[in-house]
PDB file of C-alpha atoms in Angstrom:
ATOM      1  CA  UNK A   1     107.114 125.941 119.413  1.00 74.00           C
ATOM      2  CA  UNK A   2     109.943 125.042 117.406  1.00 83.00           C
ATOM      3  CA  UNK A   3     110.250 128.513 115.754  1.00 84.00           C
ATOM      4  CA  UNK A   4     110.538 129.972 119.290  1.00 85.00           C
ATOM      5  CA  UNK A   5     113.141 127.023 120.343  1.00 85.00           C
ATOM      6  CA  UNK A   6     115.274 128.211 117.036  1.00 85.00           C
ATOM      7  CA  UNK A   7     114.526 132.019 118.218  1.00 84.00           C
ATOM      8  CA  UNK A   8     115.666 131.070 121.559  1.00 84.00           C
ATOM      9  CA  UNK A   9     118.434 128.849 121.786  1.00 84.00           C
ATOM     10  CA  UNK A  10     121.344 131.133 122.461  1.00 87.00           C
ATOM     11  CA  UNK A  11     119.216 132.461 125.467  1.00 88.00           C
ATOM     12  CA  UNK A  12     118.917 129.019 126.461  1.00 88.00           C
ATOM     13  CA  UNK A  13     121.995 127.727 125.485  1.00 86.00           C
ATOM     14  CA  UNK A  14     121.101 125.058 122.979  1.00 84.00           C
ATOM     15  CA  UNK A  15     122.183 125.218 119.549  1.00 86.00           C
ATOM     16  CA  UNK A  16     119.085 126.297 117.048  1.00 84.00           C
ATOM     17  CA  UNK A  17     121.039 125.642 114.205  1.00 85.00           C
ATOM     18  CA  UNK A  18     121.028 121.891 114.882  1.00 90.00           C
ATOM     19  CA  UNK A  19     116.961 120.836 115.301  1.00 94.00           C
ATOM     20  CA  UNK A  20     115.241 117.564 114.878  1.00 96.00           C
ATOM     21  CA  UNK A  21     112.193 116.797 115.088  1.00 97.00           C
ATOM     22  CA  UNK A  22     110.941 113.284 115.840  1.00 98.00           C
ATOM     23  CA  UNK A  23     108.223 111.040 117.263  1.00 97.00           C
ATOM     24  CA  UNK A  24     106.584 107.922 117.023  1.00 97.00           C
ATOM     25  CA  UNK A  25     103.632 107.104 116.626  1.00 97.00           C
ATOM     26  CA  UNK A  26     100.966 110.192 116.790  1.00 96.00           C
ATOM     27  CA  UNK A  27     104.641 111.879 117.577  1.00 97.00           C
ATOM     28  CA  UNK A  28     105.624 110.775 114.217  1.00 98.00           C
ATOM     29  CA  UNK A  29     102.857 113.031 112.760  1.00 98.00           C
ATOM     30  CA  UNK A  30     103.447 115.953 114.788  1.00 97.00           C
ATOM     31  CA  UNK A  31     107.055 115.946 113.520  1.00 98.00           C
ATOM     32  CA  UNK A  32     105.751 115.080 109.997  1.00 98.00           C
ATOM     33  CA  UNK A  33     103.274 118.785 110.496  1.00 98.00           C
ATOM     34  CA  UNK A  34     106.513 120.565 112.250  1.00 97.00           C
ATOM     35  CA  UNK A  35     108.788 119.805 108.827  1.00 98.00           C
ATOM     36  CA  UNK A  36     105.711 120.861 106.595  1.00 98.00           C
ATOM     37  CA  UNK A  37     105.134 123.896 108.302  1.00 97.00           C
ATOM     38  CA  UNK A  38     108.701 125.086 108.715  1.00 97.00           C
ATOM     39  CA  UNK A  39     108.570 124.217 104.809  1.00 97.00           C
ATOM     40  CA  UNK A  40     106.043 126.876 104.324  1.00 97.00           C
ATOM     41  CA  UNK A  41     107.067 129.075 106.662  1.00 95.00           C
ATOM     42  CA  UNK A  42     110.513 129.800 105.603  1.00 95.00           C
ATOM     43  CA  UNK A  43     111.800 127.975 108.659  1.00 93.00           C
ATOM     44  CA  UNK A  44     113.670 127.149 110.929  1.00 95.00           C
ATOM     45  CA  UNK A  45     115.742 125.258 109.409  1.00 95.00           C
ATOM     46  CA  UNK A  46     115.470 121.294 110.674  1.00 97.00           C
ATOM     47  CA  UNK A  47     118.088 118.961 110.159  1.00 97.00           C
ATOM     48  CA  UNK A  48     116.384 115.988 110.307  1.00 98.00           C
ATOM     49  CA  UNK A  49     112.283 115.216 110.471  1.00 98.00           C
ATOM     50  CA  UNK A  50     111.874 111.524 112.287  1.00 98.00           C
ATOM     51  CA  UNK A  51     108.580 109.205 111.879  1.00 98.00           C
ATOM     52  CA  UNK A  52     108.434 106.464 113.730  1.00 98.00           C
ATOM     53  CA  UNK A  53     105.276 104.237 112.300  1.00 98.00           C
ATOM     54  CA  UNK A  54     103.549 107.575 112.176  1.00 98.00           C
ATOM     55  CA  UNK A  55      99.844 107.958 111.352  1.00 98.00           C
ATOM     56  CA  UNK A  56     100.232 110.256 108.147  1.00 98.00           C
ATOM     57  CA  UNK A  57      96.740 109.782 106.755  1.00 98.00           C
ATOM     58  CA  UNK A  58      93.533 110.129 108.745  1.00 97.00           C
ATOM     59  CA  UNK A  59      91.248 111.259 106.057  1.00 97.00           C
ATOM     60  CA  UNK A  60      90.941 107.691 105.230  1.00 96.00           C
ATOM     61  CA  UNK A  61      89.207 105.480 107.573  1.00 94.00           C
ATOM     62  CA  UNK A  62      90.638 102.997 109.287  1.00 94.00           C
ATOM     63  CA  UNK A  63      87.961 100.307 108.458  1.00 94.00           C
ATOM     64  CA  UNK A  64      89.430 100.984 104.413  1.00 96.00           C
ATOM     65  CA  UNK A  65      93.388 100.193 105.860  1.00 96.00           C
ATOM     66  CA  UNK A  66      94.970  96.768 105.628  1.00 94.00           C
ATOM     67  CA  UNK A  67      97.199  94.866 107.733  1.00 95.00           C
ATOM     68  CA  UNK A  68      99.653  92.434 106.621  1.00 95.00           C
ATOM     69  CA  UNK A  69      98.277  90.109 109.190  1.00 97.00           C
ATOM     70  CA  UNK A  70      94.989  89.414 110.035  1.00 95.00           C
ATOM     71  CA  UNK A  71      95.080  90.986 114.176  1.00 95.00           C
ATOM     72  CA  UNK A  72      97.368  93.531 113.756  1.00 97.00           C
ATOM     73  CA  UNK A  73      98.311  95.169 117.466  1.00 96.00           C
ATOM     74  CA  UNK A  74      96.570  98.655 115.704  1.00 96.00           C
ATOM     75  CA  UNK A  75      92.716  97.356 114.798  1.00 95.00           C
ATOM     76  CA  UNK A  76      90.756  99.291 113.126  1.00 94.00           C
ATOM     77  CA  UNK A  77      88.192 100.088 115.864  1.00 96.00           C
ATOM     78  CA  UNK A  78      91.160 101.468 117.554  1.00 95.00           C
ATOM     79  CA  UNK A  79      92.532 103.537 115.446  1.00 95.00           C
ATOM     80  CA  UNK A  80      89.315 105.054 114.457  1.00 94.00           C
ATOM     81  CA  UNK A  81      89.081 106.084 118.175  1.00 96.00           C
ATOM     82  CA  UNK A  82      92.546 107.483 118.191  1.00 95.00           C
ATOM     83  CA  UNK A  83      91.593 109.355 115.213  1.00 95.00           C
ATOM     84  CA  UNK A  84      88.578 110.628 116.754  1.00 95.00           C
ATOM     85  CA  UNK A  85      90.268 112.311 119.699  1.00 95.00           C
ATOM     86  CA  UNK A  86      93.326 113.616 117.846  1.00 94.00           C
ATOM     87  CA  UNK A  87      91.264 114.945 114.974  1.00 96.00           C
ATOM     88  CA  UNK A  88      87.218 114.727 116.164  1.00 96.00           C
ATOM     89  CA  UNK A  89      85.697 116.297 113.045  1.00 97.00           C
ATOM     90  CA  UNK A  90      86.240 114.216 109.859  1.00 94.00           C
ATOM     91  CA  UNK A  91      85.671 116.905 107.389  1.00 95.00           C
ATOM     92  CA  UNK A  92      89.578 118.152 109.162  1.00 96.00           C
ATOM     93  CA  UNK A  93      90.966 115.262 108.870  1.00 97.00           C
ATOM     94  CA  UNK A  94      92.118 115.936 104.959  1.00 96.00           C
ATOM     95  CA  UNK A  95      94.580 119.025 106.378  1.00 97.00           C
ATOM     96  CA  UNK A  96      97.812 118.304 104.881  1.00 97.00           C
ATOM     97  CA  UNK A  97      99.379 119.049 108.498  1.00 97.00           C
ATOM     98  CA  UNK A  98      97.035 116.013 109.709  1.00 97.00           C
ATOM     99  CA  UNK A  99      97.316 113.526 106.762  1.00 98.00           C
ATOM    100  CA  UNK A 100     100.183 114.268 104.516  1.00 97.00           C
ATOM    101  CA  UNK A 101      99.898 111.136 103.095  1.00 97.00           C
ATOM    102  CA  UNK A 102      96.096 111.253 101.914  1.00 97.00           C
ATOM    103  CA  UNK A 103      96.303 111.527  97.476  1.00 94.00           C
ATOM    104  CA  UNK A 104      94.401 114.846  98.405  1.00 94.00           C
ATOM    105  CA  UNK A 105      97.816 116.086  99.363  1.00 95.00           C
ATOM    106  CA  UNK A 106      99.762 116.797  96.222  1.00 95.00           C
ATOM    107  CA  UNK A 107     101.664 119.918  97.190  1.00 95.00           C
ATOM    108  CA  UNK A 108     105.444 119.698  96.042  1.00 95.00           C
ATOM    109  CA  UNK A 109     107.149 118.785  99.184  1.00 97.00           C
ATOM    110  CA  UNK A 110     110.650 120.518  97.736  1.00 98.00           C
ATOM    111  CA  UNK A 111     112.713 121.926 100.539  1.00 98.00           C
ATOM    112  CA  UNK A 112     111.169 119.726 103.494  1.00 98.00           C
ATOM    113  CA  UNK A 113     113.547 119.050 105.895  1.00 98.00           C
ATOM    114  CA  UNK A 114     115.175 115.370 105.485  1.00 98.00           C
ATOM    115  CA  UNK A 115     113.422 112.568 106.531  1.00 98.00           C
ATOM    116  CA  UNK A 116     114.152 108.918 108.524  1.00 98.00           C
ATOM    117  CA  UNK A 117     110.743 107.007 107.634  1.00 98.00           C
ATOM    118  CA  UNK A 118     110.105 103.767 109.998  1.00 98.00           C
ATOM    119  CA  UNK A 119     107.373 101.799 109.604  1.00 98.00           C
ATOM    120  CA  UNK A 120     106.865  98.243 110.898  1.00 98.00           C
ATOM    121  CA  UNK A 121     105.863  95.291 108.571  1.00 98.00           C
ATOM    122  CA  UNK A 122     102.648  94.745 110.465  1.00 98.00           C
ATOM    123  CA  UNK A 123     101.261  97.801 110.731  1.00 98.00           C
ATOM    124  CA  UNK A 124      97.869  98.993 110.360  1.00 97.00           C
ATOM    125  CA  UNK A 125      99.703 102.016 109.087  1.00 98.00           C
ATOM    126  CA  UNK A 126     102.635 100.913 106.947  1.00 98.00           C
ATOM    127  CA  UNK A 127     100.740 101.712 103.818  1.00 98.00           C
ATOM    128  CA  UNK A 128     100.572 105.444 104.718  1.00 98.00           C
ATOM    129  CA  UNK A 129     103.991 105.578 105.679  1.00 98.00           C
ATOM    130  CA  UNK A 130     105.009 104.211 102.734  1.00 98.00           C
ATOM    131  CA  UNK A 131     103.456 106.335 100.846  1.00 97.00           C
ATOM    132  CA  UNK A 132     104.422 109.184 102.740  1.00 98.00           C
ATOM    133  CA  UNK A 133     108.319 108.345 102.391  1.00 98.00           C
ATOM    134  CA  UNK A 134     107.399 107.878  98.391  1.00 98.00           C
ATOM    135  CA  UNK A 135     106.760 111.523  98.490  1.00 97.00           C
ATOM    136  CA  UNK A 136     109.654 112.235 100.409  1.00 98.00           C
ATOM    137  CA  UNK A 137     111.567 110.025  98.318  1.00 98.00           C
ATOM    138  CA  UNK A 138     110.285 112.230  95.196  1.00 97.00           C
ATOM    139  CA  UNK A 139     110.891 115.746  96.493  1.00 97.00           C
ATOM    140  CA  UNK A 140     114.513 114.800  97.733  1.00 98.00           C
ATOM    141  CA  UNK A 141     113.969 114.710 101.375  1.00 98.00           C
ATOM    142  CA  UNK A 142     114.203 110.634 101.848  1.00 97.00           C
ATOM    143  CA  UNK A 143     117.311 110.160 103.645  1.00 97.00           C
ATOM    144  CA  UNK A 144     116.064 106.324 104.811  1.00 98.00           C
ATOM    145  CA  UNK A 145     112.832 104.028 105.123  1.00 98.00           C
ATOM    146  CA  UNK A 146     113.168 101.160 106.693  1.00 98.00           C
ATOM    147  CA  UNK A 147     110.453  98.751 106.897  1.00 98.00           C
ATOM    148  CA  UNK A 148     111.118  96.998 110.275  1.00 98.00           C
ATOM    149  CA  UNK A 149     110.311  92.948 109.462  1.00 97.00           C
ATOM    150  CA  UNK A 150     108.225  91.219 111.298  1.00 97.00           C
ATOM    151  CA  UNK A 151     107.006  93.918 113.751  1.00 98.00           C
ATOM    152  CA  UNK A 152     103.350  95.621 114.409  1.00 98.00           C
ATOM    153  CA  UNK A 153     102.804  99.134 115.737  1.00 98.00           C
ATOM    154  CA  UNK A 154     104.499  99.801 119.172  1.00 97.00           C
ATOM    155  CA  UNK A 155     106.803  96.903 118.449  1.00 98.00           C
ATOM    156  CA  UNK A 156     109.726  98.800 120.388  1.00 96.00           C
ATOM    157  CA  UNK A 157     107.658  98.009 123.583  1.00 96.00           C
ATOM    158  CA  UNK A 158     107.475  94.732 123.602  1.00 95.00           C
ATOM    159  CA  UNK A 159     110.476  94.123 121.300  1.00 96.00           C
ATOM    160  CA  UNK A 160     113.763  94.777 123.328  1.00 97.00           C
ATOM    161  CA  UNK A 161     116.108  93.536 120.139  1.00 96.00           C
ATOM    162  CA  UNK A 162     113.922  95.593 117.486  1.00 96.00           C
ATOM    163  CA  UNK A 163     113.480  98.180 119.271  1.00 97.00           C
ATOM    164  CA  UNK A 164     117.402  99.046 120.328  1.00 97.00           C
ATOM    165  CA  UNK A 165     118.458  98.333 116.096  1.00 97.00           C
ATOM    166  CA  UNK A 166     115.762 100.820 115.414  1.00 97.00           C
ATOM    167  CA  UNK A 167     117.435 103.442 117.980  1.00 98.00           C
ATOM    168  CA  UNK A 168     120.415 102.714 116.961  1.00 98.00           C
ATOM    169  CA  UNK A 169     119.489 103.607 113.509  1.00 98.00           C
ATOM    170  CA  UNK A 170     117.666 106.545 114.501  1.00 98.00           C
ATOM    171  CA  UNK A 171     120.572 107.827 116.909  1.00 98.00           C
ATOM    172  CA  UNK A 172     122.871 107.624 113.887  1.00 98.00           C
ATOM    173  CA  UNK A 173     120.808 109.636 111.189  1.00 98.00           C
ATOM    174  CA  UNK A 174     120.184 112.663 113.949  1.00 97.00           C
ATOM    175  CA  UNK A 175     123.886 112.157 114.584  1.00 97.00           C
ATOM    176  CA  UNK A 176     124.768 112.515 110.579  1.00 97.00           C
ATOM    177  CA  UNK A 177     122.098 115.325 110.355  1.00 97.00           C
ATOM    178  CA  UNK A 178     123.661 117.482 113.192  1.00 95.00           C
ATOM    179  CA  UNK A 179     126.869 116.788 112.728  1.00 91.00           C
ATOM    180  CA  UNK A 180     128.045 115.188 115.401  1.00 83.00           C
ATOM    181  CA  UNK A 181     128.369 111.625 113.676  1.00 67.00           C
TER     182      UNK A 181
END
């Protein structure tokens, strides 16, 4: 989809030379597989890959993940139903489009378009996101993680103050990476 938006945009008069891609949540990993696969594709070209407290490693169950408190808004039986419908047989769930941020993943990560990594302090799935912008961080593609304090997975819908500084913050980095900011 994104190749043909690139392919497409004069038709449709948007500018192809200018693409994000974002999400949070399960959208945060769908970005995260866009900016890997335009990576080994040859393109397009994105300006800016955004994962908001994305789930970046599924190979690993959730029963094994930790919380920094002890009823984080993401439990485990949750996620491993989540996981289930996204990705229903396990033996998939190692693809490095579906968990980048599984140590089976070591492919050099050179090139990937930039990346805004926010994860939330709470989260089920900070670890993985951590770990994810580590990688980033090493092939050159970090451009900013920030670990929201205090805050659990979907924080931005219950959170009206943490969730407009986090939009904010993500406004400005797709502004920087298109050059409009």
């Amino acid at each position: 989809m994104v190749r043909w938006i690139a392919e497409h945009s004069v038709e449709q008069g948007w500018d192809g030379d200018r693409l994000t891609v974002g999400g949070q949540s399960a959208g945060g990993g769908l970005a995260a597989a866009v900016a890997r696969q335009a990576l080994e594709e040859g393109g397009p070209s994105i300006a800016l890959q955004v994962l908001h407290y994305p789930p970046l490693d599924l190979a690993t169950s959730a029963k094994d993940k930790q919380a920094a408190i002890a009823k984080p808004v993401l439990r485990p039986w949750m996620a491993e139903v989540f996981d289930t419908s996204y990705v229903p047989d396990p033996k998939v769930r190692t693809d490095r489009l579906v968990s980048p941020a599984h140590p089976s993943d070591t492919a050099d990560l050179k090139g990937i378009a930039p990346a805004l990594v926010v994860t939330a302090e709470y989260d089920l799935l900070k670890a993985e996101g951590v770990r994810y912008a580590d990688r980033l961080r090493t092939a050159g593609a970090l451009v900013e993680h920030v670990d929201v304090a205090g805050a659990d997975h979907g924080y931005d819908g219950t959170d009206d103050e943490r969730a407009l500084q986090s939009y904010a913050l993500i406004a400005r980095q797709v502004r920087e990476a298109v050059g409009t900011g």
